[in-house]
PDB file of C-alpha atoms in Angstrom:
ATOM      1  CA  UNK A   1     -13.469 -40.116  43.467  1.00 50.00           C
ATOM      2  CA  UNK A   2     -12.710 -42.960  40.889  1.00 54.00           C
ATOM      3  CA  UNK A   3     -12.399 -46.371  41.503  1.00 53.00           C
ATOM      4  CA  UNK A   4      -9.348 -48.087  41.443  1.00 52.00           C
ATOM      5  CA  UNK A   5      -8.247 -49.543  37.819  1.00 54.00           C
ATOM      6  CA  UNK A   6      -8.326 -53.335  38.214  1.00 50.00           C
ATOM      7  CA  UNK A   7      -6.631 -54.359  35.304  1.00 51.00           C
ATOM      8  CA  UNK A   8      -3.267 -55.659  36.734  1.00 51.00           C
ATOM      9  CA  UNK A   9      -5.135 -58.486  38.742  1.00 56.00           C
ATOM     10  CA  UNK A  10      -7.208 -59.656  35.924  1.00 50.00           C
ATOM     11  CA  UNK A  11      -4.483 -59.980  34.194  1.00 49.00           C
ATOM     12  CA  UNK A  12      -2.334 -61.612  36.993  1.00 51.00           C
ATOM     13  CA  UNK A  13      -5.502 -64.208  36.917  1.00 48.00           C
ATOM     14  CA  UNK A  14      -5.289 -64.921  32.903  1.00 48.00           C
ATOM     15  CA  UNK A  15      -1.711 -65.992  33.434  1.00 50.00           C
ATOM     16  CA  UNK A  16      -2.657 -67.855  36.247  1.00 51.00           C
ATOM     17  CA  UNK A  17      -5.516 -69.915  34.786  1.00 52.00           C
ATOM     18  CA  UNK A  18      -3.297 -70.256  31.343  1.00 56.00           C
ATOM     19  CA  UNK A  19      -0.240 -71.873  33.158  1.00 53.00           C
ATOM     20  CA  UNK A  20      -2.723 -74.600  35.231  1.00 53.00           C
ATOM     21  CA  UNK A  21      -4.031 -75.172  31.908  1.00 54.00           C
ATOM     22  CA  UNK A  22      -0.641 -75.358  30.454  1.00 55.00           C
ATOM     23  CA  UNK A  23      -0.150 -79.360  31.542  1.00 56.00           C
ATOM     24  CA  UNK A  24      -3.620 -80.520  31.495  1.00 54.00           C
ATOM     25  CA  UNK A  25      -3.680 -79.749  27.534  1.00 52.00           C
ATOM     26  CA  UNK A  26       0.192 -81.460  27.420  1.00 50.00           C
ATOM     27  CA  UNK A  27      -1.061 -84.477  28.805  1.00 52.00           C
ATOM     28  CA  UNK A  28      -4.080 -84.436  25.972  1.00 62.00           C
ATOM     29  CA  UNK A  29      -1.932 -84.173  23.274  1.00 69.00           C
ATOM     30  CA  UNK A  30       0.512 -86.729  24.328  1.00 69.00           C
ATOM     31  CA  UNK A  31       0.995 -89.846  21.847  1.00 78.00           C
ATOM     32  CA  UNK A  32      -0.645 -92.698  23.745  1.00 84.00           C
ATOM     33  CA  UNK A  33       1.475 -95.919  24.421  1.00 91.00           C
ATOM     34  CA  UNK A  34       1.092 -98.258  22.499  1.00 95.00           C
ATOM     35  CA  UNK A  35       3.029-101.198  20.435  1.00 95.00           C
ATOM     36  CA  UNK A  36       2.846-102.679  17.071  1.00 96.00           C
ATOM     37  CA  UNK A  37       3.629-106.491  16.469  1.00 97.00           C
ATOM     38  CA  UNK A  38       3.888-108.506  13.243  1.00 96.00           C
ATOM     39  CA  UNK A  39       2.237-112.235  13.648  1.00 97.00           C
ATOM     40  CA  UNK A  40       2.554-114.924  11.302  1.00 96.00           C
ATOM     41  CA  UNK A  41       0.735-118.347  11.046  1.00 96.00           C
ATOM     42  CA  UNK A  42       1.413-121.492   9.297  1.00 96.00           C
ATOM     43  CA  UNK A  43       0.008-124.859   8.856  1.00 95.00           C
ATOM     44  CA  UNK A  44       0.805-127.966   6.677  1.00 94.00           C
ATOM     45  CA  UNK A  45      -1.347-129.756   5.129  1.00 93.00           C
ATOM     46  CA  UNK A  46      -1.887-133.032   2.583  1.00 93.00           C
ATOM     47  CA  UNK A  47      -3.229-132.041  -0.595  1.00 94.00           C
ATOM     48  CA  UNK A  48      -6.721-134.180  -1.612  1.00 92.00           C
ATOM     49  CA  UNK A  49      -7.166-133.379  -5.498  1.00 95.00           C
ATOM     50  CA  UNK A  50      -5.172-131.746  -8.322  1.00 95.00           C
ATOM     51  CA  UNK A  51      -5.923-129.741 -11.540  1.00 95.00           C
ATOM     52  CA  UNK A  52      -3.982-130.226 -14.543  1.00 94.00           C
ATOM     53  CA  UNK A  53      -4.067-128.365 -17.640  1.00 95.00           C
ATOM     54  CA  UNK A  54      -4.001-130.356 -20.648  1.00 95.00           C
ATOM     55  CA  UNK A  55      -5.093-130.482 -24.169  1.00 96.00           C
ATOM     56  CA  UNK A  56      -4.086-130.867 -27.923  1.00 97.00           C
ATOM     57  CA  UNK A  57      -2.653-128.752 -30.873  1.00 96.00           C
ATOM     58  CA  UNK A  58      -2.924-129.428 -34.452  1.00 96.00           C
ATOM     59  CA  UNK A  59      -1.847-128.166 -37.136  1.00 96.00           C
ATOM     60  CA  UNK A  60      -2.900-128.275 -41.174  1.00 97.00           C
ATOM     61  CA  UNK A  61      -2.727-126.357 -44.865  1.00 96.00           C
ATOM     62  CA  UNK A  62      -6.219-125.378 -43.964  1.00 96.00           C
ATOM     63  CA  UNK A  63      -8.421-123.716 -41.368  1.00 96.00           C
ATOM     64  CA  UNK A  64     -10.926-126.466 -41.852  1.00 97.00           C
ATOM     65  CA  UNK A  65      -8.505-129.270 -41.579  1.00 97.00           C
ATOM     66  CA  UNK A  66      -6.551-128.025 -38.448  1.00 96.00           C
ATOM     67  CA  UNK A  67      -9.617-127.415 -36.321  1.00 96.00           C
ATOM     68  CA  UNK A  68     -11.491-130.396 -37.629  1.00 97.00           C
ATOM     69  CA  UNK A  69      -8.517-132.518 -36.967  1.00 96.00           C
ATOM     70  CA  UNK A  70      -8.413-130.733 -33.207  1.00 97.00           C
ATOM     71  CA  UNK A  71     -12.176-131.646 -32.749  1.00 97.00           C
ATOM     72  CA  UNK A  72     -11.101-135.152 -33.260  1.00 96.00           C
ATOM     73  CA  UNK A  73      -8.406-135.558 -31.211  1.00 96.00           C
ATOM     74  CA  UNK A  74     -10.275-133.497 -28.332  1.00 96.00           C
ATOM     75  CA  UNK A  75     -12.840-136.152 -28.634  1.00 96.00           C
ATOM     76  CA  UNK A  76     -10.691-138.804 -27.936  1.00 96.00           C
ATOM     77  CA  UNK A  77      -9.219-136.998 -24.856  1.00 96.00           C
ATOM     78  CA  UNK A  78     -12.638-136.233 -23.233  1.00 97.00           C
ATOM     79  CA  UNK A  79     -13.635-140.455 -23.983  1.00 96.00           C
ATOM     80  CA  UNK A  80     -10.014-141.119 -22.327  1.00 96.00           C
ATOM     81  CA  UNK A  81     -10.486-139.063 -19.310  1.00 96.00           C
ATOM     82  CA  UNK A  82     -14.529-140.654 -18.798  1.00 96.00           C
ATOM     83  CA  UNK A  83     -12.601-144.017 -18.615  1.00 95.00           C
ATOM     84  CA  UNK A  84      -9.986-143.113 -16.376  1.00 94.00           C
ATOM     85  CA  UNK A  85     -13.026-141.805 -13.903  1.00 94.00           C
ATOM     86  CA  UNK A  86     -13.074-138.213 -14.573  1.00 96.00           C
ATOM     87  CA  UNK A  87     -16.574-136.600 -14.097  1.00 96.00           C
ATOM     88  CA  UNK A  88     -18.100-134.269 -16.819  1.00 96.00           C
ATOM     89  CA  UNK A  89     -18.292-131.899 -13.863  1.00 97.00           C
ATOM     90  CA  UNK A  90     -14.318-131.882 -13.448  1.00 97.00           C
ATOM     91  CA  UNK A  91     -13.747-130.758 -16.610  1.00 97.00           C
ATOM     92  CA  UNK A  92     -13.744-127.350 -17.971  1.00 97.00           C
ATOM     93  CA  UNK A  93     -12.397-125.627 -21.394  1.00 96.00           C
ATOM     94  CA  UNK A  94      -9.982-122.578 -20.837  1.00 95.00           C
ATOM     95  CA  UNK A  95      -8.762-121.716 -24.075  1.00 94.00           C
ATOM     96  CA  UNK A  96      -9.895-122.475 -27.681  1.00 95.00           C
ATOM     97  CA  UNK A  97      -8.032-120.749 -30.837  1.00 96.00           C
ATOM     98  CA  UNK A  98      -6.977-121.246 -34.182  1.00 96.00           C
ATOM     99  CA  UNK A  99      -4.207-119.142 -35.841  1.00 96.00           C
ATOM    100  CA  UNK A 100      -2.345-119.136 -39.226  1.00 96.00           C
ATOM    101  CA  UNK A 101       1.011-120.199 -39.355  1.00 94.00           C
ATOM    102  CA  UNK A 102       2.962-117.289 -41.495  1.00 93.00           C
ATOM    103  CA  UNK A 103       7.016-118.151 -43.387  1.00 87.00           C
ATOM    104  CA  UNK A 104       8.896-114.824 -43.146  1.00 84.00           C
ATOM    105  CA  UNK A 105      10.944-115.208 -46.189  1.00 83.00           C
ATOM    106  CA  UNK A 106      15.203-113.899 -45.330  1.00 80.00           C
ATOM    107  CA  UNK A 107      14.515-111.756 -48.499  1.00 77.00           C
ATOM    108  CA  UNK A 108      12.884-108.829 -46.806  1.00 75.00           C
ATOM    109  CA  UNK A 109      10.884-107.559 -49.720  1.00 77.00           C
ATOM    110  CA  UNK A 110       9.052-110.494 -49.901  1.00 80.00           C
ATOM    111  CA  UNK A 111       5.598-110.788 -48.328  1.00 85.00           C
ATOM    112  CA  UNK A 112       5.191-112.970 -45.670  1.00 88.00           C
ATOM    113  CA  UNK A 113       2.754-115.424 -46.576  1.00 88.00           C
ATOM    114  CA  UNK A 114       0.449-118.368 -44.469  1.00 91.00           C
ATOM    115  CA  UNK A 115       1.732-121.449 -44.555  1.00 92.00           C
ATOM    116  CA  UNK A 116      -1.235-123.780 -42.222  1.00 95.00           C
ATOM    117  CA  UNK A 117      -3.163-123.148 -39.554  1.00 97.00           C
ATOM    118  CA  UNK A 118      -3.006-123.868 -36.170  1.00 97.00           C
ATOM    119  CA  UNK A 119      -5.813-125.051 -33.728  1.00 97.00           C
ATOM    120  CA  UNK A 120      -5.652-125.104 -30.209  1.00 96.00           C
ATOM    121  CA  UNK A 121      -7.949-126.615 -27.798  1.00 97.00           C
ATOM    122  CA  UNK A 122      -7.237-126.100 -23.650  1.00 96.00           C
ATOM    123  CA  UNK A 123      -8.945-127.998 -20.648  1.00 97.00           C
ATOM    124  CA  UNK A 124      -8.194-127.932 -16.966  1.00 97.00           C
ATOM    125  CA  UNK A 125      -9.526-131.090 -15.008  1.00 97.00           C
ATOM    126  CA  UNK A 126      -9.949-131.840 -11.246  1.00 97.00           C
ATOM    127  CA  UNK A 127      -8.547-135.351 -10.613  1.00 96.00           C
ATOM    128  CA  UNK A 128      -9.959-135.979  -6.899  1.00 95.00           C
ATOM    129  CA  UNK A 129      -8.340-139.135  -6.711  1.00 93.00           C
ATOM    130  CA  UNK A 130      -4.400-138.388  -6.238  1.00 92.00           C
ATOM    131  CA  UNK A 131      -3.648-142.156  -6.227  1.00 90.00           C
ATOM    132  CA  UNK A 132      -5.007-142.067 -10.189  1.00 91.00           C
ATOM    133  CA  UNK A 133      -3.346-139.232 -11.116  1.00 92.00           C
ATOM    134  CA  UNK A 134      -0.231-140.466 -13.116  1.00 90.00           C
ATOM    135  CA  UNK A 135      -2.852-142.935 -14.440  1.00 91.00           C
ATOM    136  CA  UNK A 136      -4.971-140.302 -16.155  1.00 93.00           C
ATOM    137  CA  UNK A 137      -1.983-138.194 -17.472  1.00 92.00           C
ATOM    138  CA  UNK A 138      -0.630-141.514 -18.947  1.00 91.00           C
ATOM    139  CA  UNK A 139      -4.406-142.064 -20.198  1.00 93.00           C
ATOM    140  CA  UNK A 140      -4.810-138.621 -21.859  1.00 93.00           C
ATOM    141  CA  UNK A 141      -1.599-139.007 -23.452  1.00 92.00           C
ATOM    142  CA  UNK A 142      -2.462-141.942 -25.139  1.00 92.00           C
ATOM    143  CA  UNK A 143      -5.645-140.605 -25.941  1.00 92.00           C
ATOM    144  CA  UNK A 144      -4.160-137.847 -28.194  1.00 92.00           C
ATOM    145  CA  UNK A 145      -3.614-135.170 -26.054  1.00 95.00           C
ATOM    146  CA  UNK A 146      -0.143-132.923 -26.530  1.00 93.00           C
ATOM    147  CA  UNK A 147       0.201-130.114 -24.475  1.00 92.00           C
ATOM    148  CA  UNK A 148       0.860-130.394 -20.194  1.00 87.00           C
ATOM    149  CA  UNK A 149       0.148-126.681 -19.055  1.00 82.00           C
ATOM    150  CA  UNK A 150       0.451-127.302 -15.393  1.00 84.00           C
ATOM    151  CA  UNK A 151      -0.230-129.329 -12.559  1.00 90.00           C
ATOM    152  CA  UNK A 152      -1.417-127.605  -9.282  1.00 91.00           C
ATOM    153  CA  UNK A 153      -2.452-129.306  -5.583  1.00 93.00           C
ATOM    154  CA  UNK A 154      -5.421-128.024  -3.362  1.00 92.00           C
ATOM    155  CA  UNK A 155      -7.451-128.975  -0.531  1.00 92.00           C
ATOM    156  CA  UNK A 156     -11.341-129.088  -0.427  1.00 90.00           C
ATOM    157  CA  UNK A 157     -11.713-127.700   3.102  1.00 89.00           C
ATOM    158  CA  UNK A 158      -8.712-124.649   2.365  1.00 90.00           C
ATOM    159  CA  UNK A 159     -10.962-122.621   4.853  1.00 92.00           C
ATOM    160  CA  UNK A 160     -10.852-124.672   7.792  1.00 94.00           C
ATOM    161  CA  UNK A 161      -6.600-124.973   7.591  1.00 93.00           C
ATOM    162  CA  UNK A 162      -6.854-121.040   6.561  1.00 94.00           C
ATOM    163  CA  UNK A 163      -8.940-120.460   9.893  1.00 95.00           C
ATOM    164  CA  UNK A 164      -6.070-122.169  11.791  1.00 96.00           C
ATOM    165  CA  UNK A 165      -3.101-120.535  10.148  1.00 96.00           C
ATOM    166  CA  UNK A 166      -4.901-117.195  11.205  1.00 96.00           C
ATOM    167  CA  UNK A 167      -5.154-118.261  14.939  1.00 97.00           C
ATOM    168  CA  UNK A 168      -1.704-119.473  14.863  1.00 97.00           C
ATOM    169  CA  UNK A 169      -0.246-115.954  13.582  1.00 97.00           C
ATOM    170  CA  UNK A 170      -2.477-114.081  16.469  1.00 97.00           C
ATOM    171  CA  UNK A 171      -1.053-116.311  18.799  1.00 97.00           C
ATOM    172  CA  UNK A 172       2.419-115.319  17.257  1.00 98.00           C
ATOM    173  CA  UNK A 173       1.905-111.565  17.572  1.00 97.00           C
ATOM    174  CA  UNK A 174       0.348-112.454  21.425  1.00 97.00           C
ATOM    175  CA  UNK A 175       3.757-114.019  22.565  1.00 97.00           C
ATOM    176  CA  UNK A 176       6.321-111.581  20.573  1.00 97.00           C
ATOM    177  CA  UNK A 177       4.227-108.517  22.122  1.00 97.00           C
ATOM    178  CA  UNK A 178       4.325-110.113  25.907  1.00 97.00           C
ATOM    179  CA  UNK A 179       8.052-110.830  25.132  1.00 97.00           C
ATOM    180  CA  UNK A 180       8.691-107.030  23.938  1.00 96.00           C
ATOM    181  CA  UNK A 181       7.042-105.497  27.339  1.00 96.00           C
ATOM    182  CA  UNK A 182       8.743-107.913  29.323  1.00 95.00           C
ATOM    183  CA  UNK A 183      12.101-106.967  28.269  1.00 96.00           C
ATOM    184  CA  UNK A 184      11.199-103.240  28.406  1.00 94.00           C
ATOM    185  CA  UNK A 185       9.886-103.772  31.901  1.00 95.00           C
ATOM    186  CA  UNK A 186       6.408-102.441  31.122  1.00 95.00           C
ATOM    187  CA  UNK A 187       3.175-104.303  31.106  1.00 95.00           C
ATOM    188  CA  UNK A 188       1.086-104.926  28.176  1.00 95.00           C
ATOM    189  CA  UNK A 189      -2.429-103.778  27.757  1.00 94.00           C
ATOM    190  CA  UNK A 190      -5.761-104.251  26.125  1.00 95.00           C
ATOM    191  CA  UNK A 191      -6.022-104.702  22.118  1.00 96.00           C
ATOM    192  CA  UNK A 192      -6.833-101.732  19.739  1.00 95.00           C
ATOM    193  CA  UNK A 193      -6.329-102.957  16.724  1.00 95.00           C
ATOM    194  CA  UNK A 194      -6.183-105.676  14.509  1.00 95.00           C
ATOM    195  CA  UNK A 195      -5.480-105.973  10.855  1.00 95.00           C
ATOM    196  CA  UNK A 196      -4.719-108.991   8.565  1.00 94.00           C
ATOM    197  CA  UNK A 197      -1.694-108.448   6.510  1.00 84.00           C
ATOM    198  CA  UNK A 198       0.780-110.460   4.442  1.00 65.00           C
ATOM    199  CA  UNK A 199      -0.107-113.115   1.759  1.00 56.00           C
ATOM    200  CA  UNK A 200      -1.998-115.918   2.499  1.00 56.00           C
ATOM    201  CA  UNK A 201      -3.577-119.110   1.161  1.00 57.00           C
ATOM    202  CA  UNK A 202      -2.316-121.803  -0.866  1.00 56.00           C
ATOM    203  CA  UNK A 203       0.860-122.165  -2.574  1.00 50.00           C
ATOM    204  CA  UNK A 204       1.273-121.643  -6.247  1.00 46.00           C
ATOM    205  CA  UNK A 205       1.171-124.756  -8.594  1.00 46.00           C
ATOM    206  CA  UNK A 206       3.528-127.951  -8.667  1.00 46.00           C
ATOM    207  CA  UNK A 207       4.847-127.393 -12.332  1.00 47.00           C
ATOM    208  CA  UNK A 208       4.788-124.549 -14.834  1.00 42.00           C
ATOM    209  CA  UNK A 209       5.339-123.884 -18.522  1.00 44.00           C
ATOM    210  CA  UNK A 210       3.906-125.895 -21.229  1.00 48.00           C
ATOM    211  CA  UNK A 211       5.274-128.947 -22.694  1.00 46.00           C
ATOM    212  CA  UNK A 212       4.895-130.486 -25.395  1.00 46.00           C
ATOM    213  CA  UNK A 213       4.189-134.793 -25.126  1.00 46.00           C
ATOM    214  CA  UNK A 214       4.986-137.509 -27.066  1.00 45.00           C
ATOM    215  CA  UNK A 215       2.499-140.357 -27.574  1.00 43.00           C
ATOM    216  CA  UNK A 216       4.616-142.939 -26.492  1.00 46.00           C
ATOM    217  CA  UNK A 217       5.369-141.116 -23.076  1.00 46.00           C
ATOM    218  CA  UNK A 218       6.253-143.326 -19.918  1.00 51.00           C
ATOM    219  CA  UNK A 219       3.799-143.155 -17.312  1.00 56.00           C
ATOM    220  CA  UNK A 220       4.115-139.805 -15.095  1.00 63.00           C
ATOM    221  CA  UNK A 221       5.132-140.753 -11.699  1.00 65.00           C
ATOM    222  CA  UNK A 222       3.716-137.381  -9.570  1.00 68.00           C
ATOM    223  CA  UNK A 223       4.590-136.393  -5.877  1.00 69.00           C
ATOM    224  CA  UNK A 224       1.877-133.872  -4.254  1.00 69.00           C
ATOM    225  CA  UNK A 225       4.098-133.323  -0.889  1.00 80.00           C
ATOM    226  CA  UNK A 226       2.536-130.932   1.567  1.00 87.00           C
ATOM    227  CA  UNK A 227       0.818-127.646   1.264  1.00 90.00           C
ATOM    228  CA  UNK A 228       1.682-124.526   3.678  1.00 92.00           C
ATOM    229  CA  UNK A 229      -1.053-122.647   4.200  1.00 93.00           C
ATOM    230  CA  UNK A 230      -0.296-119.173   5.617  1.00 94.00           C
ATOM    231  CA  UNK A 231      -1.507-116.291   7.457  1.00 95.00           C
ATOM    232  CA  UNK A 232      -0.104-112.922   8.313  1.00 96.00           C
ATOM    233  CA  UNK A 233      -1.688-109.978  11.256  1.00 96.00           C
ATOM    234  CA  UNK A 234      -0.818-106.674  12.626  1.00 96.00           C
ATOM    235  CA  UNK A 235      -2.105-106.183  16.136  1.00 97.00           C
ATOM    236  CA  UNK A 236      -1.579-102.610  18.346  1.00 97.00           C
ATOM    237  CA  UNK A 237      -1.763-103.247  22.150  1.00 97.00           C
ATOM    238  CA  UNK A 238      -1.897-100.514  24.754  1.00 95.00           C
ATOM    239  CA  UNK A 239       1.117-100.302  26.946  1.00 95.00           C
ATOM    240  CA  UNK A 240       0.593 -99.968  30.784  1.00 91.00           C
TER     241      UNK A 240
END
């Protein structure tokens, strides 16, 4: 006699052992709870030196003449700014050029043709006393130089008001996620993540552009104001 087939209660079992499955692999999958909060930090600070891009242009029939005549004047500049105070150390060349000056004539079939040369001769110094500062721009002015590229504050310790702006904008992100779950009646959880975002550090520079400057120019009066340092972060708490 043959035995019974057994094939409808194994597969009764399958079924069975797929559907208790069913929500234990549901639950695996599901997205966890979680939230995602923006933080941002500030702090002001007074500025304790300033950089300033100066220096002198010259012009002349002659390659020779124009950057000889430069040379001289820069001279003068770099004896002005040693008797205003300014260290050797605090000054630094960014740009030296000469170029020739060329007339376009209106008749187009003439060739334009060089006219002089130009000579160009760029420095940016630290001035770590703000109190002298209009002092030494009045100085260099006198002392030849022609060109103002820009004048830009700082602070010596930037990483200690950087570290605070940072704490600040986790402590931002701590209260706005503690405010979200308490308004969605859920409590807030551990940290998973965090990640600095945003722009931070210190703001760009007090003037821009380039002027030109007379010899006889007043004194400069100069107002550093505050710096804002800032700090952005994206923190992901759990949700309980």
């Amino acid at each position: 006699m043959r035995p019974a087939p057994i094939l409808l209660p194994l597969a009764a079992l399958i079924l069975a052992l797929g559907l208790a499955a069913g929500p234990a692999a549901a639950a695996e999958t599901a997205p966890p709870r979680q939230i995602v909060v923006e933080g941002r930090g500030e702090v002001q600070r007074t500025p304790d030196f300033a950089t300033v891009s100066m220096g002198v242009t010259s012009e002349a029939a002659t390659a020779a003449e124009a950057l000889a005549g430069n040379t001289a004047a820069m001279t003068e500049v770099f004896a002005a700014l040693a008797a205003a105070g300014i260290e050797p150390r605090d000054i630094r060349t960014t740009e030296v050029s000469l170029a020739p000056r060329w007339h376009h004539p209106e008749d187009r079939r003439s060739e334009p043709r060089i006219v002089g040369f130009t000579a160009s001769n760029q420095v940016a110094v630290r001035v770590r006393e703000l109190a002298k500062l209009g002092a030494v721009l009045d100085a260099v002015v006198q002392g030849g130089a022609n060109r103002l590229g820009g004048v830009s504050f700082g602070l010596s310790d930037e990483a200690e008001a950087l570290a605070e702006a940072r704490r600040r904008a986790v402590a931002d992100a701590l209260e706005r996620a503690q405010l979200y779950a308490s308004a969605a009646g859920v409590g807030l959880g551990r940290v998973t993540t965090i990640t600095e975002s945003g722009g931070f550090g210190i703001p760009r520079p007090l003037q821009r552009g380039d002027m030109m400057l007379a010899a006889e120019a007043a004194p400069v009066p100069v107002a550093e104001g505050e710096l804002t340092i800032s700090a952005g972060v994206s923190i992901v708490f759990e949700l309980e």
